Tab-separated table of N, CA and C in Angstrom:
chain	number	residue	atom	x	y	z
A	1	MET	N	0.546	-1.344	-0.045
A	1	MET	CA	-0.094	0.323	0.498
A	1	MET	C	0.507	0.983	-0.185
A	2	THR	N	0.586	2.181	-0.542
A	2	THR	CA	1.142	3.229	-0.814
A	2	THR	C	0.500	4.729	-0.212
A	3	PHE	N	0.985	5.781	0.829
A	3	PHE	CA	0.521	6.393	1.389
A	3	PHE	C	1.088	7.861	0.784
A	4	ASP	N	0.298	8.854	1.326
A	4	ASP	CA	0.900	10.342	0.709
A	4	ASP	C	1.021	10.362	1.976
A	5	PHE	N	2.321	11.049	2.265
A	5	PHE	CA	2.643	11.403	3.892
A	5	PHE	C	3.127	13.504	3.599
A	6	THR	N	2.537	13.610	2.733
A	6	THR	CA	2.603	15.002	3.113
A	6	THR	C	1.050	15.536	3.372
A	7	ASP	N	1.635	16.694	4.109
A	7	ASP	CA	0.906	17.606	5.488
A	7	ASP	C	-0.263	18.614	4.333
A	8	ARG	N	-1.279	17.061	4.071
A	8	ARG	CA	-2.702	17.714	3.551
A	8	ARG	C	-3.986	17.859	4.519
A	9	GLY	N	-3.360	19.467	5.200
A	9	GLY	CA	-3.540	20.177	6.798
A	9	GLY	C	-5.078	20.902	5.420
A	10	LYS	N	-6.030	20.979	6.413
A	10	LYS	CA	-7.283	21.745	6.373
A	10	LYS	C	-7.625	21.073	4.732
A	11	GLN	N	-8.066	20.506	4.596
A	11	GLN	CA	-8.266	19.426	3.372
A	11	GLN	C	-9.130	18.450	4.043
A	12	PRO	N	-9.974	17.712	2.928
A	12	PRO	CA	-10.536	16.460	3.931
A	12	PRO	C	-9.621	15.593	4.018
A	13	VAL	N	-9.704	14.366	4.343
A	13	VAL	CA	-8.763	13.401	4.677
A	13	VAL	C	-9.393	12.421	5.392
A	14	VAL	N	-9.002	10.769	5.063
A	14	VAL	CA	-9.453	9.724	4.777
A	14	VAL	C	-8.343	8.775	4.943
A	15	GLU	N	-7.885	8.337	6.203
A	15	GLU	CA	-6.646	6.655	6.134
A	15	GLU	C	-7.328	6.052	7.373
A	16	ASN	N	-6.592	5.212	7.054
A	16	ASN	CA	-6.387	3.748	7.910
A	16	ASN	C	-4.658	4.428	9.018
A	17	LEU	N	-5.910	4.594	9.878
A	17	LEU	CA	-4.492	5.252	11.111
A	17	LEU	C	-3.240	4.164	11.369
A	18	GLU	N	-4.028	3.109	11.782
A	18	GLU	CA	-3.245	1.945	12.199
A	18	GLU	C	-2.157	1.968	10.826
A	19	ASP	N	-2.269	1.616	9.756
A	19	ASP	CA	-1.336	0.888	8.255
A	19	ASP	C	-0.471	2.689	8.101
A	20	TRP	N	-1.353	3.682	8.597
A	20	TRP	CA	-0.762	5.078	8.008
A	20	TRP	C	0.668	5.044	9.081
A	21	THR	N	0.799	4.163	9.864
A	21	THR	CA	1.480	5.153	10.642
A	21	THR	C	2.625	3.228	10.793
A	22	LEU	N	2.110	2.202	10.634
A	22	LEU	CA	3.148	1.422	10.495
A	22	LEU	C	3.959	1.837	9.790
A	23	GLU	N	3.140	2.174	8.200
A	23	GLU	CA	4.395	2.003	6.946
A	23	GLU	C	5.296	3.213	6.979
A	24	ASN	N	4.695	4.410	8.594
A	24	ASN	CA	6.004	5.960	8.379
A	24	ASN	C	7.126	5.321	8.818
A	25	ASP	N	8.714	5.309	8.939
A	25	ASP	CA	9.667	5.099	9.100
A	25	ASP	C	10.883	6.490	9.140
A	26	ASN	N	9.811	7.825	8.961
A	26	ASN	CA	10.375	8.910	9.433
A	26	ASN	C	10.432	8.915	11.229
A	27	TYR	N	10.976	9.227	12.029
A	27	TYR	CA	11.060	10.106	13.174
A	27	TYR	C	9.649	10.702	13.269
A	28	ARG	N	9.897	12.250	12.433
A	28	ARG	CA	8.508	12.406	12.967
A	28	ARG	C	8.064	12.905	11.337
A	29	THR	N	7.183	12.984	10.738
A	29	THR	CA	6.137	12.908	9.762
A	29	THR	C	4.638	13.645	10.079
A	30	THR	N	4.642	14.713	9.834
A	30	THR	CA	3.428	15.834	10.320
A	30	THR	C	2.575	15.695	8.944
A	31	VAL	N	1.450	15.204	8.610
A	31	VAL	CA	0.532	14.799	7.896
A	31	VAL	C	-0.708	15.605	7.881
A	32	TRP	N	-0.972	16.173	9.223
A	32	TRP	CA	-2.253	17.332	9.083
A	32	TRP	C	-2.026	18.206	9.757
A	33	THR	N	-1.885	18.901	9.532
A	33	THR	CA	-1.854	20.455	10.523
A	33	THR	C	-3.557	21.552	9.765
A	34	GLY	N	-4.243	21.672	10.393
A	34	GLY	CA	-5.260	22.122	10.963
A	34	GLY	C	-4.794	23.390	11.469
A	35	SER	N	-6.456	24.665	11.917
A	35	SER	CA	-5.687	25.576	12.553
A	35	SER	C	-5.652	24.854	14.409
A	36	LYS	N	-6.637	24.639	14.514
A	36	LYS	CA	-7.022	24.209	16.057
A	36	LYS	C	-5.949	22.074	16.219
A	37	MET	N	-5.810	21.702	15.079
A	37	MET	CA	-4.989	20.103	15.416
A	37	MET	C	-4.082	19.883	14.458
A	38	GLN	N	-2.777	18.897	14.592
A	38	GLN	CA	-2.489	18.940	13.591
A	38	GLN	C	-2.374	16.926	14.421
A	39	MET	N	-1.697	16.552	13.569
A	39	MET	CA	-1.332	15.473	13.515
A	39	MET	C	0.014	14.792	12.780
A	40	THR	N	0.885	14.367	14.278
A	40	THR	CA	1.993	13.644	13.188
A	40	THR	C	1.929	11.649	13.110
A	41	LEU	N	3.476	11.237	12.496
A	41	LEU	CA	3.069	10.041	12.960
A	41	LEU	C	4.996	10.464	12.846
A	42	MET	N	4.918	8.897	14.465
A	42	MET	CA	6.679	8.838	14.347
A	42	MET	C	6.965	7.117	14.263
A	43	SER	N	8.309	7.402	14.238
A	43	SER	CA	8.669	5.784	14.275
A	43	SER	C	9.767	5.824	15.519
A	44	ILE	N	10.148	5.771	16.320
A	44	ILE	CA	10.983	5.921	17.380
A	44	ILE	C	12.233	4.648	17.931
A	45	GLN	N	12.827	4.316	17.349
A	45	GLN	CA	14.065	3.533	17.030
A	45	GLN	C	14.246	2.599	17.876
A	46	PRO	N	14.966	1.523	18.894
A	46	PRO	CA	15.159	1.154	20.471
A	46	PRO	C	16.136	1.973	20.733
A	47	GLY	N	15.777	2.075	22.453
A	47	GLY	CA	16.651	2.786	22.789
A	47	GLY	C	16.528	4.416	22.791
A	48	ASP	N	15.925	4.706	22.060
A	48	ASP	CA	15.540	6.522	21.615
A	48	ASP	C	14.317	6.967	22.313
A	49	ASP	N	13.737	7.796	21.707
A	49	ASP	CA	12.467	8.389	22.500
A	49	ASP	C	12.101	9.726	22.153
A	50	ILE	N	11.181	10.544	22.448
A	50	ILE	CA	10.209	11.493	21.459
A	50	ILE	C	11.331	12.992	21.864
A	51	GLY	N	11.736	13.179	23.108
A	51	GLY	CA	12.178	13.603	23.738
A	51	GLY	C	11.490	14.932	24.784
A	52	LEU	N	11.717	14.533	25.881
A	52	LEU	CA	11.052	15.312	26.487
A	52	LEU	C	11.020	16.919	26.294
A	53	GLU	N	9.583	17.360	27.037
A	53	GLU	CA	9.214	18.270	26.191
A	53	GLU	C	7.790	18.926	27.007
A	54	VAL	N	7.728	20.053	27.154
A	54	VAL	CA	6.008	20.323	27.836
A	54	VAL	C	5.733	21.053	26.199
A	55	HIS	N	4.215	21.242	26.529
A	55	HIS	CA	3.806	21.516	25.156
A	55	HIS	C	2.989	23.143	25.664
A	56	HIS	N	3.152	24.057	25.526
A	56	HIS	CA	2.575	25.398	26.714
A	56	HIS	C	0.948	25.548	26.059
A	57	GLY	N	-0.620	25.341	26.593
A	57	GLY	CA	-1.137	25.392	26.195
A	57	GLY	C	-2.160	24.757	25.083
A	58	ILE	N	-1.342	23.709	25.090
A	58	ILE	CA	-1.607	22.635	23.766
A	58	ILE	C	-1.596	21.579	24.176
A	59	ASP	N	-3.209	20.846	24.418
A	59	ASP	CA	-2.580	19.346	24.592
A	59	ASP	C	-2.564	18.113	24.272
A	60	GLN	N	-2.424	17.257	24.340
A	60	GLN	CA	-2.049	15.993	23.133
A	60	GLN	C	-2.011	14.529	23.524
A	61	PHE	N	-2.900	13.483	22.805
A	61	PHE	CA	-2.925	12.467	22.170
A	61	PHE	C	-2.290	11.572	21.678
A	62	LEU	N	-1.373	10.741	22.362
A	62	LEU	CA	-0.433	9.101	21.283
A	62	LEU	C	-1.615	8.207	21.080
A	63	ARG	N	-1.309	7.368	20.529
A	63	ARG	CA	-1.470	5.922	20.116
A	63	ARG	C	-0.620	5.120	19.704
A	64	ILE	N	-0.294	4.400	20.295
A	64	ILE	CA	1.287	3.618	20.019
A	64	ILE	C	-0.125	2.721	19.058
A	65	GLU	N	0.611	2.280	18.147
A	65	GLU	CA	0.429	1.495	16.918
A	65	GLU	C	1.005	-0.337	17.483
A	66	SER	N	2.720	-0.061	17.872
A	66	SER	CA	3.595	-0.972	17.512
A	66	SER	C	4.501	-0.960	17.800
A	67	GLY	N	4.971	-2.169	19.550
A	67	GLY	CA	6.364	-1.593	19.995
A	67	GLY	C	5.678	-1.448	21.555
A	68	LYS	N	6.984	-1.231	22.139
A	68	LYS	CA	6.620	-1.487	23.414
A	68	LYS	C	7.768	0.298	24.247
A	69	GLY	N	7.223	1.007	25.099
A	69	GLY	CA	7.715	1.874	25.531
A	69	GLY	C	7.347	2.416	27.250
A	70	LEU	N	7.852	3.341	27.350
A	70	LEU	CA	8.118	3.272	29.021
A	70	LEU	C	7.709	5.097	28.670
A	71	CYS	N	6.176	5.190	29.218
A	71	CYS	CA	4.982	7.341	29.261
A	71	CYS	C	6.108	7.530	30.474
A	72	LYS	N	6.443	8.610	30.685
A	72	LYS	CA	6.861	8.977	31.843
A	72	LYS	C	6.148	10.957	31.829
A	73	MET	N	5.595	11.191	32.969
A	73	MET	CA	5.198	12.874	33.067
A	73	MET	C	5.196	13.213	34.360
A	74	GLY	N	5.143	14.693	34.850
A	74	GLY	CA	5.639	14.914	35.674
A	74	GLY	C	4.961	16.631	35.401
A	75	GLU	N	4.764	17.475	36.573
A	75	GLU	CA	4.561	18.675	36.572
A	75	GLU	C	5.954	20.071	36.169
A	76	THR	N	7.224	19.118	36.268
A	76	THR	CA	8.916	19.615	36.020
A	76	THR	C	9.604	18.548	35.837
A	77	GLU	N	10.648	19.700	34.201
A	77	GLU	CA	10.631	18.558	33.663
A	77	GLU	C	11.499	17.936	35.023
A	78	ASP	N	11.683	17.791	36.172
A	78	ASP	CA	13.014	17.071	36.963
A	78	ASP	C	12.106	16.278	37.853
A	79	ASN	N	11.165	16.101	37.413
A	79	ASN	CA	10.019	15.536	38.647
A	79	ASN	C	8.996	14.639	37.969
A	80	LEU	N	9.526	13.840	37.053
A	80	LEU	CA	8.629	13.064	36.087
A	80	LEU	C	7.829	11.522	36.863
A	81	THR	N	6.792	12.457	37.818
A	81	THR	CA	6.354	10.929	38.978
A	81	THR	C	4.847	10.633	38.561
A	82	PHE	N	4.578	10.642	36.787
A	82	PHE	CA	3.858	9.621	36.408
A	82	PHE	C	4.718	8.463	35.392
A	83	GLU	N	4.761	7.481	35.778
A	83	GLU	CA	5.557	6.543	34.555
A	83	GLU	C	4.557	5.529	34.078
A	84	LYS	N	4.585	4.874	32.837
A	84	LYS	CA	3.927	3.572	33.127
A	84	LYS	C	4.467	2.447	31.511
A	85	GLU	N	4.508	1.903	30.983
A	85	GLU	CA	4.601	0.858	30.321
A	85	GLU	C	3.179	0.219	29.616
A	86	VAL	N	4.294	1.358	27.541
A	86	VAL	CA	2.790	1.283	26.508
A	86	VAL	C	2.980	0.274	26.130
A	87	THR	N	2.358	0.063	25.078
A	87	THR	CA	2.989	-1.091	23.932
A	87	THR	C	0.899	-0.743	22.981
A	88	ALA	N	0.904	-1.744	22.059
A	88	ALA	CA	-0.044	-1.882	20.363
A	88	ALA	C	-1.125	-1.097	21.226
A	89	GLU	N	-2.035	-0.140	20.831
A	89	GLU	CA	-3.189	0.341	21.092
A	89	GLU	C	-3.705	0.906	22.470
A	90	ASP	N	-2.629	1.084	23.317
A	90	ASP	CA	-2.765	1.847	24.488
A	90	ASP	C	-2.975	3.411	23.638
A	91	GLY	N	-3.600	4.403	24.561
A	91	GLY	CA	-3.179	5.782	24.277
A	91	GLY	C	-3.343	6.813	25.293
A	92	ILE	N	-2.019	7.481	24.913
A	92	ILE	CA	-2.145	8.227	26.861
A	92	ILE	C	-2.202	9.876	26.000
A	93	PHE	N	-2.650	10.688	27.073
A	93	PHE	CA	-3.647	11.639	27.009
A	93	PHE	C	-2.084	12.068	27.930
A	94	VAL	N	-2.235	13.825	27.150
A	94	VAL	CA	-0.715	14.400	28.214
A	94	VAL	C	-1.849	15.712	28.037
A	95	PRO	N	-2.005	15.974	29.551
A	95	PRO	CA	-3.082	17.582	29.335
A	95	PRO	C	-1.143	18.562	29.284
A	96	ALA	N	-1.469	20.153	28.971
A	96	ALA	CA	-1.836	20.903	28.242
A	96	ALA	C	-0.461	21.295	29.011
A	97	ASP	N	0.916	22.423	28.923
A	97	ASP	CA	1.649	22.200	30.379
A	97	ASP	C	2.009	21.558	31.009
A	98	MET	N	2.187	19.764	30.673
A	98	MET	CA	2.719	18.633	31.930
A	98	MET	C	4.023	18.280	30.370
A	99	TRP	N	4.894	17.814	31.236
A	99	TRP	CA	6.225	17.515	30.941
A	99	TRP	C	5.773	15.808	30.872
A	100	HIS	N	6.371	15.558	29.421
A	100	HIS	CA	6.580	14.290	29.051
A	100	HIS	C	7.074	13.821	28.544
A	101	ASN	N	7.869	12.484	28.439
A	101	ASN	CA	8.287	11.539	27.254
A	101	ASN	C	8.178	10.123	27.193
A	102	VAL	N	8.477	9.741	25.826
A	102	VAL	CA	7.772	8.274	25.749
A	102	VAL	C	9.031	7.708	25.354
A	103	GLU	N	10.076	6.583	25.875
A	103	GLU	CA	10.992	5.855	25.462
A	103	GLU	C	10.509	4.738	24.889
A	104	ASN	N	11.562	4.020	23.361
A	104	ASN	CA	11.039	3.377	23.329
A	104	ASN	C	11.998	1.874	23.943
A	105	ILE	N	11.510	1.863	24.484
A	105	ILE	CA	12.118	0.696	25.899
A	105	ILE	C	12.560	-1.605	25.289
A	106	GLY	N	11.765	-1.216	23.812
A	106	GLY	CA	11.291	-2.549	22.819
A	106	GLY	C	12.786	-2.971	21.903
A	107	ASP	N	13.163	-3.598	21.176
A	107	ASP	CA	13.724	-3.536	20.587
A	107	ASP	C	13.127	-3.908	19.068
A	108	SER	N	12.197	-3.523	18.558
A	108	SER	CA	11.908	-2.745	17.446
A	108	SER	C	11.137	-1.314	17.910
A	109	PRO	N	11.378	-0.430	16.392
A	109	PRO	CA	10.545	0.609	16.490
A	109	PRO	C	9.556	1.032	16.706
A	110	LEU	N	9.212	1.642	17.764
A	110	LEU	CA	8.074	2.293	18.186
A	110	LEU	C	6.815	2.903	17.294
A	111	LYS	N	5.876	2.350	17.002
A	111	LYS	CA	5.836	2.961	15.813
A	111	LYS	C	4.271	3.659	16.880
A	112	LEU	N	3.676	5.383	16.177
A	112	LEU	CA	2.877	5.946	16.795
A	112	LEU	C	2.366	7.326	16.039
A	113	TYR	N	0.993	7.675	16.024
A	113	TYR	CA	0.717	9.059	15.904
A	113	TYR	C	0.143	9.695	16.682
A	114	THR	N	0.702	11.043	16.431
A	114	THR	CA	-0.134	12.048	17.966
A	114	THR	C	-0.588	12.931	17.164
A	115	ILE	N	-1.467	13.915	18.230
A	115	ILE	CA	-2.845	14.567	17.504
A	115	ILE	C	-2.274	15.330	18.672
A	116	TYR	N	-2.128	16.734	18.336
A	116	TYR	CA	-1.825	18.032	19.339
A	116	TYR	C	-3.072	18.767	18.935
A	117	ALA	N	-3.331	19.670	20.091
A	117	ALA	CA	-5.069	20.089	19.756
A	117	ALA	C	-4.337	21.540	20.704
A	118	GLY	N	-4.137	22.483	19.992
A	118	GLY	CA	-3.813	23.146	18.527
A	118	GLY	C	-1.740	22.623	18.174
A	119	PRO	N	-2.780	22.817	16.993
A	119	PRO	CA	-1.195	22.390	16.028
A	119	PRO	C	0.653	22.816	16.437
A	120	ASP	N	1.409	22.086	17.224
A	120	ASP	CA	2.903	21.992	17.322
A	120	ASP	C	4.466	22.333	16.122
A	121	HIS	N	3.990	21.969	15.406
A	121	HIS	CA	5.164	22.108	14.537
A	121	HIS	C	5.194	23.050	13.749
A	122	VAL	N	5.947	22.859	12.651
A	122	VAL	CA	5.379	23.701	11.805
A	122	VAL	C	4.344	22.910	10.172
A	123	PRO	N	3.235	23.484	9.585
A	123	PRO	CA	3.101	22.554	8.843
A	123	PRO	C	3.902	22.244	7.525
A	124	GLY	N	4.005	20.613	7.632
A	124	GLY	CA	4.847	19.721	6.433
A	124	GLY	C	6.083	19.617	7.012
A	125	THR	N	6.050	18.990	8.545
A	125	THR	CA	6.751	18.323	9.217
A	125	THR	C	7.744	17.152	8.567
A	126	VAL	N	9.181	16.953	8.832
A	126	VAL	CA	9.149	15.833	8.794
A	126	VAL	C	10.912	15.777	9.216
A	127	HIS	N	11.151	14.532	9.217
A	127	HIS	CA	12.563	14.998	10.317
A	127	HIS	C	12.741	13.320	10.078
A	128	PRO	N	13.592	12.713	9.348
A	128	PRO	CA	13.474	10.970	9.485
A	128	PRO	C	14.023	10.545	10.133
A	129	THR	N	15.371	11.259	11.830
A	129	THR	CA	15.617	11.085	11.783
A	129	THR	C	15.591	11.608	13.805
A	130	HIS	N	15.509	11.633	15.278
A	130	HIS	CA	15.569	12.461	15.705
A	130	HIS	C	16.882	13.386	16.260
A	131	GLN	N	17.299	13.485	15.225
A	131	GLN	CA	19.008	13.738	15.452
A	131	GLN	C	18.416	15.323	14.376
A	132	ASP	N	17.351	15.004	13.688
A	132	ASP	CA	16.728	15.961	12.412
A	132	ASP	C	16.140	16.755	12.899
A	133	ALA	N	15.175	16.397	14.213
A	133	ALA	CA	14.755	17.380	14.871
A	133	ALA	C	15.117	18.217	16.042
A	134	GLU	N	16.523	18.039	16.783
A	134	GLU	CA	16.422	18.525	17.122
A	134	GLU	C	17.671	19.837	17.082
A	135	ASN	N	17.295	19.615	15.649
A	135	ASN	CA	18.886	20.165	15.011
A	135	ASN	C	17.778	21.573	13.803
A	136	ASP	N	16.273	21.243	14.033
A	136	ASP	CA	15.348	21.970	13.406
A	136	ASP	C	15.632	23.799	14.519
A	137	PRO	N	15.279	24.730	13.378
A	137	PRO	CA	15.117	25.263	14.573
A	137	PRO	C	13.931	25.969	15.161
A	138	ASN	N	13.099	26.029	13.989
A	138	ASN	CA	11.754	25.795	14.351
A	138	ASN	C	10.831	24.888	15.429
A	139	GLU	N	11.997	23.828	15.905
A	139	GLU	CA	11.216	23.213	17.042
A	139	GLU	C	11.661	23.886	17.998
A	140	HIS	N	11.364	23.019	19.609
A	140	HIS	CA	11.573	24.595	20.592
A	140	HIS	C	12.862	23.417	20.993
């Protein structure tokens, strides 16, 4: 199956989210950016993570499609008091202003999609690797 991985935000889109997510091999691929919501696909390599972060004023939802991870959250970046293992079919709800990270603790890529309410990345953002994301001046 071939998917269009370009950002088709503000356009009507229907996709099989599980297949779309499993086919993505980039660290991050932004596939839909609207005025109040954004969706990205992620493929986190074993031993890597999404990166400890906080989204001010933005709630976030993550859905694990395959792999094994460790979700951590807390009020401050040095006090992550919430910790839970996650696997396929788990959903993670991150409140706005909550520090969080998801680490791949398995031996295969951790495949997930995430929805930000509102958008967090520049429309059309693609980061083939975690390092590319860290080097992007548009990321915080």
